[in-house]
Coordinates of C-alpha atoms in Angstrom, one line a residue:
Chain T
M214 CA -28.2 -11.1 -15.3
K215 CA -29.1 -7.6 -16.6
L216 CA -26.9 -4.7 -17.4
Y217 CA -28.3 -1.1 -18.0
D218 CA -26.1 0.0 -20.7
L219 CA -24.7 2.8 -22.8
E220 CA -22.6 1.3 -25.8
L221 CA -20.3 4.4 -25.9
S222 CA -19.8 4.2 -22.0
G223 CA -16.2 2.8 -20.9
N224 CA -17.7 1.9 -17.6
C225 CA -20.5 -0.1 -19.1
Y226 CA -18.1 -1.6 -21.4
K227 CA -15.6 -2.7 -18.6
V228 CA -18.4 -4.8 -17.5
R229 CA -19.3 -6.2 -20.9
L230 CA -15.8 -6.9 -21.6
F231 CA -15.3 -8.9 -18.4
A232 CA -18.5 -11.0 -18.8
S233 CA -17.2 -11.8 -22.3
L234 CA -14.0 -12.8 -21.3
I235 CA -15.3 -15.4 -18.4
H236 CA -18.3 -16.6 -21.0
L237 CA -20.9 -15.3 -19.1
D238 CA -24.5 -14.2 -20.6
L239 CA -25.7 -10.8 -19.8
E240 CA -29.0 -9.3 -20.9
I241 CA -28.1 -5.9 -22.1
I242 CA -30.8 -3.2 -21.9
P243 CA -29.7 0.1 -23.6
V244 CA -30.5 3.2 -21.9
N245 CA -31.5 6.2 -23.6
F246 CA -28.8 8.3 -22.0
L247 CA -29.3 11.6 -24.4
E248 CA -32.9 11.8 -22.9
G249 CA -31.7 11.3 -19.3
E250 CA -33.3 7.8 -18.8
H251 CA -30.5 7.0 -16.3
K252 CA -31.5 10.1 -14.2
A253 CA -35.0 9.3 -14.1
E254 CA -37.2 6.8 -12.4
P255 CA -37.3 3.7 -12.4
L256 CA -33.5 3.5 -13.0
L257 CA -32.9 6.6 -10.3
T258 CA -34.0 4.3 -7.8
L259 CA -31.8 1.5 -8.9
N260 CA -28.9 3.9 -8.6
P261 CA -29.5 7.3 -6.8
F262 CA -26.2 8.6 -8.3
G263 CA -28.1 8.7 -11.7
E264 CA -25.2 7.0 -13.3
L265 CA -24.5 3.9 -15.6
P266 CA -23.9 1.0 -15.6
I267 CA -26.5 -0.7 -13.4
F268 CA -26.4 -4.3 -12.7
I269 CA -29.0 -6.7 -11.7
D270 CA -28.4 -10.4 -10.6
G271 CA -31.7 -11.8 -9.1
E272 CA -32.3 -9.7 -5.8
I273 CA -28.7 -8.2 -6.2
I274 CA -28.4 -4.6 -7.6
L275 CA -25.1 -3.0 -7.9
R276 CA -24.3 0.7 -9.3
D277 CA -20.4 0.8 -9.6
S278 CA -18.6 -0.9 -12.5
Q279 CA -15.7 -1.6 -10.4
S280 CA -17.7 -3.3 -7.9
I281 CA -19.4 -4.9 -10.5
L282 CA -16.4 -6.7 -11.7
I283 CA -15.5 -7.5 -8.1
Y284 CA -18.9 -9.4 -7.8
L285 CA -18.6 -11.2 -11.1
A286 CA -15.0 -12.4 -10.5
G287 CA -15.9 -13.3 -6.9
K288 CA -19.2 -15.2 -7.8
Y289 CA -18.6 -16.5 -11.4
A290 CA -14.7 -16.3 -12.1
G291 CA -12.9 -17.4 -9.1
E292 CA -9.4 -16.8 -7.7
A293 CA -7.5 -15.8 -10.8
W294 CA -9.0 -12.7 -11.6
W295 CA -9.8 -11.4 -8.2
P296 CA -7.4 -13.0 -5.8
T297 CA -8.6 -13.9 -2.2
T298 CA -5.0 -13.7 -0.5
P299 CA -5.1 -10.3 1.1
H300 CA -1.9 -8.9 -0.1
L301 CA -2.8 -9.8 -3.8
Q302 CA -6.3 -8.7 -3.5
A303 CA -5.0 -5.2 -2.3
E304 CA -2.4 -5.0 -5.2
V305 CA -5.7 -5.4 -7.7
A306 CA -7.8 -3.1 -5.6
Q307 CA -5.2 -0.3 -5.9
W308 CA -5.8 -0.4 -9.7
L309 CA -9.6 -0.6 -9.3
F310 CA -9.4 2.6 -7.3
T311 CA -6.9 4.2 -9.7
A312 CA -9.5 3.4 -12.4
A313 CA -12.4 5.0 -10.2
N314 CA -10.4 8.1 -9.7
E315 CA -7.4 8.9 -11.6
I316 CA -8.4 7.3 -14.9
Q317 CA -12.0 8.8 -14.4
H318 CA -10.9 12.2 -13.8
G319 CA -7.8 12.0 -16.6
P320 CA -8.5 10.4 -19.9
C321 CA -12.2 9.6 -19.1
S322 CA -12.9 13.2 -18.5
A323 CA -10.8 14.4 -21.5
R324 CA -13.0 12.3 -23.6
L325 CA -16.3 13.4 -22.2
V326 CA -15.4 17.0 -23.1
D327 CA -14.6 16.1 -26.7
L328 CA -17.0 13.5 -27.4
F329 CA -20.0 14.7 -25.5
N330 CA -19.4 18.4 -24.6
Y331 CA -19.1 18.0 -20.9
S332 CA -18.3 21.3 -19.2
L333 CA -15.1 20.0 -17.4
D334 CA -12.0 21.4 -17.1
K335 CA -10.0 19.8 -20.1
N336 CA -6.7 21.2 -19.2
L337 CA -6.7 19.6 -15.8
A338 CA -7.9 16.3 -17.2
L339 CA -5.1 16.4 -19.8
A340 CA -2.7 17.1 -16.9
K341 CA -4.0 14.2 -14.9
S342 CA -4.2 12.0 -17.7
T343 CA -0.4 12.8 -18.2
K344 CA 0.8 11.8 -14.7
V345 CA -1.5 8.6 -14.5
L346 CA -0.5 7.4 -17.9
T347 CA 3.2 8.2 -17.0
I348 CA 3.0 6.2 -14.1
I349 CA 1.4 3.1 -15.4
N350 CA 3.8 3.1 -18.5
Q351 CA 6.4 3.1 -15.9
H352 CA 4.8 0.6 -13.8
L353 CA 4.6 -1.8 -16.9
E354 CA 8.0 -1.5 -17.8
H355 CA 9.0 -4.9 -16.3
R356 CA 5.7 -6.2 -16.1
E357 CA 3.1 -7.9 -18.4
W358 CA -0.1 -7.0 -16.1
L359 CA -0.9 -4.4 -13.8
A360 CA -1.4 -6.3 -10.5
T361 CA -0.1 -10.2 -10.7
K362 CA 1.4 -12.5 -13.1
R363 CA -1.7 -12.9 -15.0
P364 CA -4.6 -10.6 -16.2
T365 CA -6.9 -9.5 -13.3
I366 CA -10.0 -7.1 -12.9
A367 CA -7.5 -4.6 -12.5
D368 CA -6.5 -4.8 -16.0
I369 CA -10.2 -5.0 -17.2
A370 CA -11.0 -1.7 -14.9
V371 CA -8.0 0.3 -16.4
F372 CA -8.1 -0.6 -20.0
P373 CA -11.2 1.0 -21.4
Y374 CA -10.6 4.6 -21.0
I375 CA -7.0 4.1 -21.7
A376 CA -8.0 2.5 -24.8
L377 CA -10.3 5.4 -25.3
A378 CA -8.0 8.2 -24.4
H379 CA -7.4 9.1 -28.2
E380 CA -10.9 10.2 -28.4
G381 CA -10.0 12.8 -25.7
G382 CA -7.2 14.2 -28.0
I383 CA -4.5 12.3 -26.0
D384 CA -1.4 11.1 -27.9
M385 CA -0.7 7.7 -26.8
S386 CA 2.4 6.9 -29.3
D387 CA 5.0 7.4 -26.4
Y388 CA 3.4 5.1 -24.0
T389 CA 5.2 2.1 -25.5
N390 CA 4.7 -0.1 -22.5
I391 CA 1.0 0.7 -22.2
N392 CA 0.6 -0.1 -25.8
R393 CA 2.2 -3.6 -25.5
W394 CA -0.2 -4.2 -22.3
M395 CA -3.3 -3.2 -24.4
N396 CA -2.3 -5.7 -27.2
S397 CA -2.1 -8.2 -24.6
I398 CA -5.5 -7.4 -23.4
K399 CA -6.9 -7.3 -27.0
A400 CA -5.2 -10.8 -27.4
L401 CA -7.1 -12.6 -24.6
D402 CA -9.6 -15.2 -25.6
G403 CA -12.9 -13.8 -25.4
F404 CA -12.0 -10.2 -25.9
L405 CA -14.8 -7.7 -26.9
A406 CA -14.3 -4.6 -28.7
M407 CA -16.5 -1.4 -28.6
P408 CA -16.9 1.8 -30.7
G409 CA -13.4 3.6 -30.5
I410 CA -11.5 0.4 -29.4
Chain V
M175 CA 3.7 -2.6 10.1
K176 CA 4.6 1.2 9.0
L177 CA 2.4 3.9 8.2
Y178 CA 3.9 7.0 6.3
D179 CA 1.6 9.5 7.7
L180 CA 0.1 12.8 7.8
E181 CA -1.9 13.6 10.9
L182 CA -4.2 16.1 9.0
S183 CA -4.8 13.7 6.2
G184 CA -8.4 11.9 6.2
N185 CA -7.0 9.4 4.0
C186 CA -4.2 8.5 6.6
Y187 CA -6.8 8.9 9.3
K188 CA -8.9 6.1 7.9
V189 CA -6.1 3.8 8.3
R190 CA -5.3 4.7 11.9
L191 CA -8.9 4.7 12.7
F192 CA -9.2 1.3 11.4
A193 CA -6.2 -0.4 13.0
S194 CA -7.2 1.3 16.2
L195 CA -10.8 -0.3 15.9
I196 CA -9.2 -3.8 15.3
H197 CA -6.7 -3.4 18.0
L198 CA -3.6 -3.5 15.4
D199 CA -0.4 -1.8 16.4
L200 CA 1.0 0.7 13.6
E201 CA 4.3 2.3 13.5
I202 CA 3.3 5.7 12.6
I203 CA 6.1 7.8 10.7
P204 CA 5.2 11.3 10.2
V205 CA 6.0 12.9 6.7
N206 CA 7.0 16.6 6.3
F207 CA 4.0 17.4 4.1
L208 CA 4.8 21.0 3.6
E209 CA 8.3 20.4 2.5
G210 CA 7.1 17.8 -0.1
E211 CA 8.5 14.8 1.5
H212 CA 6.2 12.5 -0.3
K213 CA 6.9 13.9 -3.6
A214 CA 10.5 13.2 -3.3
E215 CA 12.9 9.9 -2.8
P216 CA 12.5 7.6 -1.2
L217 CA 8.9 7.9 -0.6
L218 CA 8.3 8.5 -4.4
T219 CA 9.6 5.0 -5.3
L220 CA 7.4 3.6 -2.5
N221 CA 4.3 5.6 -4.1
P222 CA 4.8 7.1 -7.5
F223 CA 1.5 9.0 -7.4
G224 CA 3.2 11.1 -4.5
E225 CA 0.5 10.6 -2.0
L226 CA -0.1 9.6 1.5
P227 CA -0.8 7.1 3.1
I228 CA 1.8 4.7 2.3
F229 CA 1.8 1.6 4.2
I230 CA 4.3 -1.3 4.5
D231 CA 4.0 -4.9 6.1
G232 CA 7.3 -6.6 5.7
E233 CA 7.6 -7.0 1.9
I234 CA 4.1 -5.7 1.2
I235 CA 3.8 -2.0 0.3
L236 CA 0.4 -0.5 -0.3
R237 CA -0.5 3.1 -1.6
D238 CA -4.3 3.5 -1.5
S239 CA -6.2 4.1 1.6
Q240 CA -9.0 2.2 0.5
S241 CA -6.6 -1.0 -0.6
I242 CA -4.9 -0.7 2.7
L243 CA -8.3 -1.2 4.6
I244 CA -8.9 -3.9 2.2
Y245 CA -5.5 -5.6 3.0
L246 CA -5.9 -4.8 7.1
A247 CA -9.4 -6.3 7.0
G248 CA -8.7 -9.5 4.9
K249 CA -5.5 -10.3 6.8
Y250 CA -6.1 -9.1 10.5
A251 CA -10.0 -8.4 11.0
G252 CA -11.7 -11.4 9.0
E253 CA -15.0 -11.6 7.5
A254 CA -17.0 -9.1 9.4
W255 CA -15.3 -5.8 8.4
W256 CA -14.9 -7.0 4.7
P257 CA -17.3 -10.0 3.9
T258 CA -16.0 -12.7 1.4
T259 CA -19.3 -13.4 0.1
P260 CA -19.4 -12.0 -3.4
H261 CA -22.7 -9.8 -3.2
L262 CA -22.0 -8.4 0.4
Q263 CA -18.1 -7.8 -0.6
A264 CA -19.7 -6.0 -3.7
E265 CA -21.8 -3.8 -1.6
V266 CA -19.1 -2.8 0.8
A267 CA -16.8 -2.2 -2.4
Q268 CA -19.3 0.2 -3.8
W269 CA -19.0 2.8 -0.8
L270 CA -15.1 2.5 -1.0
F271 CA -15.1 3.6 -4.5
T272 CA -17.6 6.3 -3.2
A273 CA -15.1 7.3 -0.9
A274 CA -12.3 7.1 -3.6
N275 CA -14.2 9.1 -6.1
E276 CA -17.3 11.2 -5.0
I277 CA -16.1 11.9 -1.4
Q278 CA -12.6 12.7 -2.5
H279 CA -13.9 15.3 -5.2
G280 CA -16.5 16.8 -2.9
P281 CA -16.1 17.2 0.7
C282 CA -12.3 16.4 0.7
S283 CA -11.8 18.8 -2.1
A284 CA -13.6 21.6 -0.4
R285 CA -11.6 21.1 2.7
L286 CA -8.2 21.2 0.7
V287 CA -9.1 24.8 -0.7
D288 CA -10.3 26.1 2.6
L289 CA -7.7 24.4 4.7
F290 CA -4.7 24.0 2.7
N291 CA -5.3 26.6 -0.3
Y292 CA -5.3 24.1 -3.1
S293 CA -6.3 25.4 -6.3
L294 CA -9.4 23.5 -6.9
D295 CA -12.7 24.5 -8.0
K296 CA -14.4 25.2 -4.8
N297 CA -18.0 25.4 -6.3
L298 CA -17.7 22.4 -8.0
A299 CA -16.7 20.3 -5.0
L300 CA -19.4 22.0 -2.9
A301 CA -21.9 21.1 -5.7
K302 CA -20.4 17.1 -5.7
S303 CA -20.6 17.4 -1.7
T304 CA -24.5 18.2 -1.7
K305 CA -25.1 15.3 -4.2
V306 CA -23.1 12.8 -2.3
L307 CA -24.2 14.0 1.3
T308 CA -27.8 14.1 0.0
I309 CA -27.7 10.3 -1.1
I310 CA -25.9 9.1 1.8
N311 CA -28.2 10.6 3.8
Q312 CA -31.3 9.2 2.2
H313 CA -29.5 5.9 2.1
L314 CA -29.0 6.1 5.7
E315 CA -32.7 6.6 6.2
H316 CA -33.5 3.1 7.3
R317 CA -30.1 1.7 7.9
E318 CA -27.7 1.9 10.9
W319 CA -24.7 1.2 8.4
L320 CA -23.7 1.8 4.8
A321 CA -23.3 -1.5 3.5
T322 CA -24.5 -4.6 5.9
K323 CA -25.9 -4.9 9.2
R324 CA -22.9 -4.1 11.1
P325 CA -20.0 -1.5 10.5
T326 CA -17.5 -2.4 7.7
I327 CA -14.6 -0.8 5.9
A328 CA -17.1 0.9 3.9
D329 CA -18.3 2.8 7.0
I330 CA -14.8 3.5 7.7
A331 CA -13.7 4.8 4.3
V332 CA -16.6 7.1 4.0
F333 CA -16.6 8.5 7.6
P334 CA -13.1 10.8 7.7
Y335 CA -13.9 13.5 5.0
I336 CA -17.8 13.6 5.9
A337 CA -16.7 14.2 9.6
L338 CA -14.3 16.8 8.4
A339 CA -16.6 18.4 5.9
H340 CA -17.2 21.4 8.1
E341 CA -13.8 22.4 7.6
G342 CA -14.6 22.9 4.3
G343 CA -17.5 25.1 4.9
I344 CA -20.1 22.3 4.5
D345 CA -23.1 22.8 7.0
M346 CA -23.9 19.4 8.1
S347 CA -26.9 20.1 10.1
D348 CA -29.5 19.1 7.9
Y349 CA -28.2 15.7 7.3
T350 CA -29.7 14.0 10.4
N351 CA -29.3 10.4 9.3
I352 CA -25.6 10.9 8.8
N353 CA -25.2 12.6 11.9
R354 CA -26.8 9.3 13.7
W355 CA -24.4 7.3 11.6
M356 CA -21.5 9.4 12.7
N357 CA -22.3 9.2 16.3
S358 CA -22.5 5.3 15.7
I359 CA -19.0 5.0 14.4
K360 CA -17.7 7.5 17.2
A361 CA -19.2 5.0 19.8
L362 CA -17.4 2.3 18.2
D363 CA -15.1 0.3 20.7
G364 CA -11.6 1.4 19.8
F365 CA -12.7 4.7 18.1
L366 CA -9.9 7.2 17.4
A367 CA -10.2 10.9 16.9
M368 CA -8.3 13.4 14.7
P369 CA -7.9 16.9 14.8
G370 CA -11.3 18.3 13.5
I371 CA -13.2 15.3 14.4

């Protein structure tokens, strides 16, 4: 299994983190992001969106970090991380979509501005961050994990850009339930760090 | 099964459309969007994000249109619309995340500006629309459906805001593969329309 990877990308990191948690070996292929290797061939054929990560397992090519988590959990980790019962699966899925939308356009975008000089609306990203972080902090008031009674790929998908939010200038100190939840993730057997976390 | 619904929302429509395709009865509860009923109690407790649709099936409350499709397909429609094989499921999932992110912030946002006077960056929405529509049009060059050899919830999730893109001032005439694909969806047994489609 190969992962076309950028070390500083939270989306790439969520795949590395989950692989580490389920004790799966990935061949990491670093991509020269600054030179736009991901926006040129041959990578552009593997992912026409011109983004990372890109994941390859034999004939299977996947382009989206949440979808890669779904694949790895379903194929190599089983029921616990990605339930097959429809209502539990949908509970987990809700947070995968929150990662792909509200987290991506909130804390992730704020960090892209501060760390990589992306031309995005920082104030909009901060407003979206406050909204989604407040909701998640409230959601975790009486819960240890986001979706079920144990960690799932929902937690893995949402964690990276919240743990990196301080790099976008977001003060996390008041989100006490989120901080407790982040510590629970960091305490998981097989946890893997990245720069900034 | 209840759906808190807004007739003009493509996200609500994708749930109504899929329920119709699998011959499932939904109790439709119209929400007074203009008066912000979705941003007030009791709906705000059902969905803290203050958005529609909200779906209820007995004890189960779901807040995200893609997750509702996953639930309905897994519980009531079976394998064909939402495969259980990991790599096929991940193929479908990729397009669900495209619907939640690139479509939402592309053609959906352009329409929100034109139709509902949302204060969003229209030029950014149009640029994102061009990118995602070009990729999807190319993807459909030799494919009838987005993810597998038959329609899946990927097609249902991506369809609404592309079919409504003209309401955001997007000229769809050059996307010939997308137009063929939209006609295939409209020809499905049980297809349901909405205003603008």
